[in-house]
Short mmCIF file of C-alpha atoms in Angstrom, two decimals:
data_model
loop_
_atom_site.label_atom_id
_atom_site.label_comp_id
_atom_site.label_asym_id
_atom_site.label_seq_id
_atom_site.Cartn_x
_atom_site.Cartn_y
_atom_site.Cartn_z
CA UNK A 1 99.37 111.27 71.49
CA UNK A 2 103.08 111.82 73.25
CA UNK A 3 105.86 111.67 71.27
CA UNK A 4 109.26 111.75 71.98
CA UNK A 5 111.13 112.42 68.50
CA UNK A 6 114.79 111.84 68.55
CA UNK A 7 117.68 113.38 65.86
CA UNK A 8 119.20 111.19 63.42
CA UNK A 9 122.56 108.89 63.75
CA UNK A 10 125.57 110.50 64.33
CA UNK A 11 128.95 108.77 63.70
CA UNK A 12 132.35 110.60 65.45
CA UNK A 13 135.72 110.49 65.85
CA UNK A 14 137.08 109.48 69.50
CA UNK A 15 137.57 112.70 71.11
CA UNK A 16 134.57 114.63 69.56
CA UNK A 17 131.34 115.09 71.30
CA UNK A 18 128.27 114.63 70.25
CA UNK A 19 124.79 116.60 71.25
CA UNK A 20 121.35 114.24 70.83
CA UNK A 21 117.84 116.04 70.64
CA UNK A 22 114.33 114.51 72.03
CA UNK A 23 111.46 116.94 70.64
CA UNK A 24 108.27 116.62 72.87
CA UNK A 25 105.22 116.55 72.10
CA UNK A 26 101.47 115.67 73.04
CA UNK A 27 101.50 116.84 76.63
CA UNK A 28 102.79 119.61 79.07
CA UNK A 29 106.87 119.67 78.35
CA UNK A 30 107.56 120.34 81.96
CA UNK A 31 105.13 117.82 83.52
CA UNK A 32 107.57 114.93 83.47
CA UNK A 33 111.31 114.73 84.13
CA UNK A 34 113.17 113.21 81.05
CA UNK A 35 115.95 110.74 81.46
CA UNK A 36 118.71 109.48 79.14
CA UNK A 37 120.00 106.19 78.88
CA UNK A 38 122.04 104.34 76.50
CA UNK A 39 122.41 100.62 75.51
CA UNK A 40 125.61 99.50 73.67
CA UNK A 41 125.42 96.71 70.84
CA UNK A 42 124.02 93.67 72.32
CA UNK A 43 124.70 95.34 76.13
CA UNK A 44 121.32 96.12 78.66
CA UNK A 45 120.77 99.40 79.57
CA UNK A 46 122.61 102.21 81.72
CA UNK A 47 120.90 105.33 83.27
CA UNK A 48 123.22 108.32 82.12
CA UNK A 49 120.89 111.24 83.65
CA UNK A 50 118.09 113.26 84.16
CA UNK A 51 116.87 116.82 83.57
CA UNK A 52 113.59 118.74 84.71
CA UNK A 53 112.15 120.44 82.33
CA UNK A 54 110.41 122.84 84.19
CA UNK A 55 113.59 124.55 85.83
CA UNK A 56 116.15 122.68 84.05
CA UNK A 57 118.01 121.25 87.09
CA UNK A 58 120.26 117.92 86.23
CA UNK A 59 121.58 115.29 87.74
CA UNK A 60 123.88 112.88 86.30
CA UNK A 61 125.08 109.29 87.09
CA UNK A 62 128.92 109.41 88.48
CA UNK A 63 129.89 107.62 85.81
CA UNK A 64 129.66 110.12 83.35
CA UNK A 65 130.00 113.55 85.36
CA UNK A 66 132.62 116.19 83.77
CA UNK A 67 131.36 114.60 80.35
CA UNK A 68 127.82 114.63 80.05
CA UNK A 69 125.74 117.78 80.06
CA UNK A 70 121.44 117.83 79.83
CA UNK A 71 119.62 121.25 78.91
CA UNK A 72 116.40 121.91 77.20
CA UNK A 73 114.30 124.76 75.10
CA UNK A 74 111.25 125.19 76.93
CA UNK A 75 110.41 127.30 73.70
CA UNK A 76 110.61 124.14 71.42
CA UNK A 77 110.07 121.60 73.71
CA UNK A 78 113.38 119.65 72.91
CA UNK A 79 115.90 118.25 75.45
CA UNK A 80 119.29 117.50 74.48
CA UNK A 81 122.05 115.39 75.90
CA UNK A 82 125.74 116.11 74.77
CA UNK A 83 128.24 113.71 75.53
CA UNK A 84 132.14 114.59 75.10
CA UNK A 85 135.46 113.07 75.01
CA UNK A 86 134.05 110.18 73.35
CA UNK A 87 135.72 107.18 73.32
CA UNK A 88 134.97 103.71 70.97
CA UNK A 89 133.07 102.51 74.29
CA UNK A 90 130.15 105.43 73.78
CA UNK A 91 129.22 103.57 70.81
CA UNK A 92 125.53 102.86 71.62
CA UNK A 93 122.03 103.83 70.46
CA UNK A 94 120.95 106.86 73.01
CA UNK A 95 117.28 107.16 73.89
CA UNK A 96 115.55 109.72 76.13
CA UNK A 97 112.39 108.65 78.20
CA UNK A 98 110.29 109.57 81.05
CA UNK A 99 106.53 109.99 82.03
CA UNK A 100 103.88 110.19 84.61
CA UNK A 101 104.49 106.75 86.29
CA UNK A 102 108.03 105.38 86.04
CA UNK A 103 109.16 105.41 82.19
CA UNK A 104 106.09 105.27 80.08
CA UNK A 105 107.52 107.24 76.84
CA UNK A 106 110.63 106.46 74.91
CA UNK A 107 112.15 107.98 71.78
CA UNK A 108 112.71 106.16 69.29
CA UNK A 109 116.60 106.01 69.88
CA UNK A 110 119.98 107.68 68.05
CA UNK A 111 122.94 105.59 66.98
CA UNK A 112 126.08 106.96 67.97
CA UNK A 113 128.81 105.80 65.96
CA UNK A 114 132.58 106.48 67.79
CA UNK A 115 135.37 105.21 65.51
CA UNK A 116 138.60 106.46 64.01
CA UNK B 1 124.63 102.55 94.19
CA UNK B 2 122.08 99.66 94.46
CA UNK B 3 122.56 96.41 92.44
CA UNK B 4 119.66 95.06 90.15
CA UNK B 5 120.11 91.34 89.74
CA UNK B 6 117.98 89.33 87.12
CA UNK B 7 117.37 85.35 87.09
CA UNK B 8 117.25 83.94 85.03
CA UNK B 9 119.36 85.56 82.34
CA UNK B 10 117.59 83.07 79.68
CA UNK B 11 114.83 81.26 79.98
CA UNK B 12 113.04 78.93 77.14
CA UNK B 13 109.29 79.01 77.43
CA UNK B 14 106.82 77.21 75.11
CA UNK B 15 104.01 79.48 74.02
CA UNK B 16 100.97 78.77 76.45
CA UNK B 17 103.45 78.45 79.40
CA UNK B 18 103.78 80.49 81.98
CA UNK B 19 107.06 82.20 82.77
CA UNK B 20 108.29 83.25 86.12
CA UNK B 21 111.21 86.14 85.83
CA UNK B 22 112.84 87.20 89.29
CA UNK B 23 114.58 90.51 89.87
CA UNK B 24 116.41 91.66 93.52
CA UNK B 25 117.98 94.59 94.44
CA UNK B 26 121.15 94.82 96.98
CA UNK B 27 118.88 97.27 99.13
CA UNK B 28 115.27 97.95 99.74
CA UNK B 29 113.81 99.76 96.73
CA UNK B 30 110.43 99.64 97.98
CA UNK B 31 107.88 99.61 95.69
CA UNK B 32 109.88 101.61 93.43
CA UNK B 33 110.46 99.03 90.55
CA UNK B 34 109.16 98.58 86.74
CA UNK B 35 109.73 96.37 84.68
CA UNK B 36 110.25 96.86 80.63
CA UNK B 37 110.00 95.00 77.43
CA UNK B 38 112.38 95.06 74.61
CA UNK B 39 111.89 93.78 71.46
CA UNK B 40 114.98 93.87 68.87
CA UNK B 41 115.26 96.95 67.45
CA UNK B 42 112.65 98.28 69.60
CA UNK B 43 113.01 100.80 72.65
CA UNK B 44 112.11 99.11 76.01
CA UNK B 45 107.99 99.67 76.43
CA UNK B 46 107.01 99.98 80.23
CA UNK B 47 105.01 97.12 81.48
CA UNK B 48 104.87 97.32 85.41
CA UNK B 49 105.81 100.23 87.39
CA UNK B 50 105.19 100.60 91.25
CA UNK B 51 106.19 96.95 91.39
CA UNK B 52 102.68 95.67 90.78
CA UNK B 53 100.70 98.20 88.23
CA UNK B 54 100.17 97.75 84.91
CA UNK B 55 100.90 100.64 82.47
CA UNK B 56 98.08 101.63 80.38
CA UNK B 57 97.51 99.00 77.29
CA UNK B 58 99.65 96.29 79.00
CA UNK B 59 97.27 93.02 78.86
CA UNK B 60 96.57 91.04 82.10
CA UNK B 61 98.21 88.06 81.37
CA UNK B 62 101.13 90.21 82.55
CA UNK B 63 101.66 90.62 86.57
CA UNK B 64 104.06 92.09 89.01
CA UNK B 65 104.74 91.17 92.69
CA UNK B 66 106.80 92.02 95.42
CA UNK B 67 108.37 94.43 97.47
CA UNK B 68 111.66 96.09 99.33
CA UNK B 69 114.63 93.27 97.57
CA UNK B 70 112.10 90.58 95.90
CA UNK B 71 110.64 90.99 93.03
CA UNK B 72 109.02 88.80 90.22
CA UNK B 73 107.33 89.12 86.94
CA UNK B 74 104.58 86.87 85.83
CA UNK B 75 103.39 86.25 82.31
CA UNK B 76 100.64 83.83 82.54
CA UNK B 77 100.33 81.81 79.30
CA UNK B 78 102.90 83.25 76.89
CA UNK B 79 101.72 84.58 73.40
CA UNK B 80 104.27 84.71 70.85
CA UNK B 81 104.46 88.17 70.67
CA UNK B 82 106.07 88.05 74.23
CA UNK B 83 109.21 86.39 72.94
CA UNK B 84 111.70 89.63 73.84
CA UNK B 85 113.78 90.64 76.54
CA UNK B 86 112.70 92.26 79.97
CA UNK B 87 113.99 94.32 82.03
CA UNK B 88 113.96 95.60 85.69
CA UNK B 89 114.43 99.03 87.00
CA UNK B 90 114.48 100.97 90.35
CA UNK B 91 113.80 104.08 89.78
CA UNK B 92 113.50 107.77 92.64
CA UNK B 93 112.54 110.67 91.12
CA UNK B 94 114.18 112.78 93.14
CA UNK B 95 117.13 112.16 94.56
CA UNK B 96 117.66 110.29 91.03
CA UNK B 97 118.88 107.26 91.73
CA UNK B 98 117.86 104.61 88.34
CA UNK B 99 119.70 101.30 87.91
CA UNK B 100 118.45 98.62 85.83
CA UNK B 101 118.86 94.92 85.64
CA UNK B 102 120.70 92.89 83.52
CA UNK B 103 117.76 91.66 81.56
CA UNK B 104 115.87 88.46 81.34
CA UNK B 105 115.88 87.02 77.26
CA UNK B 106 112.58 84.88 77.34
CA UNK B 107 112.96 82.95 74.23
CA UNK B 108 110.76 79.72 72.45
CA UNK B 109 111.68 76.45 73.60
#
C-alpha cells in the first residue's frame, strides 16, 4: 500500500533551518507531484509548495520564496522540504501529500518546534 | 490568489442528522475542489476531489456538489465517527495554485 513516511520532530532555534523528509513508497515515485503544507497549533492549513518528482521542478507559494527550498532522491524515493530563517511563527506540524486525484496520501506529519 | 471561504465555521449536528457545509471561492475554480477530513491528531484524509467524486473507501453517506464559486458538502445522516473538522481546497496541478479553506468543525449537539 502507499506510504508516505515522514522524519521525526525537530525543535530549533529562531534563525536555524530545518530540512523535513517524506520517504515514498508503494507506487511509482515520480507518478504524482508531492506537496507540502503546514498547519500551526490549532491554525487550518497553508499550501507551502510543490515539487515533481520526475524532473524535480518546484514551485513555491510567495509567501515563503527565498526561504523554502523542495528537492528529492529519485534513488531513495524521499522528498525533502527545508525551511530557513525560522522564526517562532514556523512552529507547526509539516506534512507532505499528493496523489493521483487531488491529495489522496498524507504523511503522517513532523513537529517543528522554533523557540529560543 | 483566490480566497476559500467556509460556512459555517461550527456547526452542532446530532448524530443521524444531516449536515450541510458550504465552501466559495473569490473566482471560478471549476471543478477543481476537494474536500478533506481531519480528525485531532490526524492528517486531513481526502474525501471529495473534482468537486463531486468520492475518493476510494469514502462511504456514500458523504456527497459533493457544485461548481465554478459554489460549493457544498453533504453528509447524510451523521455517524459519530464524522465528528472532525473539514476542509476545502482548490487545487491546479500545474500552474500550482492550492489554497484551502478555513475549515468547517462539525461537532455533537
Amino acid at each position: 500500500q502507499v506510504q508516505l513516511v515522514q522524519s521525526g520532530a525537530e525543535v530549533k532555534k529562531p534563525g536555524a533551518s530545518v530540512k523535513v523528509s517524506c520517504k515514498a513508497s508503494g507506487y511509482t515515485f515520480t507518478s504524482y507531484y508531492m506537496h507540502w503544507v503546514r498547519q500551526a497549533p490549532g491554525q487550518g492549513l497553508e499550501w507551502m509548495g510543490i515539487i515533481n518528482p520526475s524532473g524535480g521542478s518546484t514551485s513555491y507559494a510567495q509567501k515563503f520564496q527565498g526561504r523554502v527550498t523542495m528537492t528529492r532522491d529519485t534513488s531513495t524515493s524521499t522528498v525533502y522540504m527545508e525551511l530557513s530563517s525560522l522564526r517562532s511563527e514556523d512552529t507547526a506540524v509539516y506534512y507532505c501529500a499528493g496523489g493521483p486525484t487531488a491529495w489522496n496520501y498524507w504523511g503522517q506529519g513532523t513537529l517543528v518546534t522554533v523557540s529560543s | 490568489e483566490i480566497v476559500m471561504t467556509q460556512s459555517p465555521a461550527t456547526l452542532s449536528v446530532s448524530p443521524g442528522e444531516r449536515a450541510t457545509l458550504s465552501c466559495r471561492a473569490s473566482q471560478s475554480v471549476s471543478s477543481n475542489l476537494a474536500w478533506y477530513q481531519q480528525k485531532p491528531g490526524q492528517a486531513p484524509r481526502l474525501l471529495i476531489y473534482g468537486a463531486s467524486t468520492r475518493a476510494t473507501g469514502i462511504p456514500a453517506r458523504f456527497s459533493g456538489s457544485g461548481s465554478g464559486t459554489e460549493f457544498t458538502l453533504t453528509i447524510s445522516s451523521l455517524q459519530s465517527e464524522d465528528f472532525a473538522v473539514y476542509y476545502c481546497q482548490q487545487y491546479n496541478n500545474w500552474p500550482p495554485e492550492v489554497t484551502f479553506g478555513g475549515g468547517t468543525k462539525v461537532e455533537i449537539k
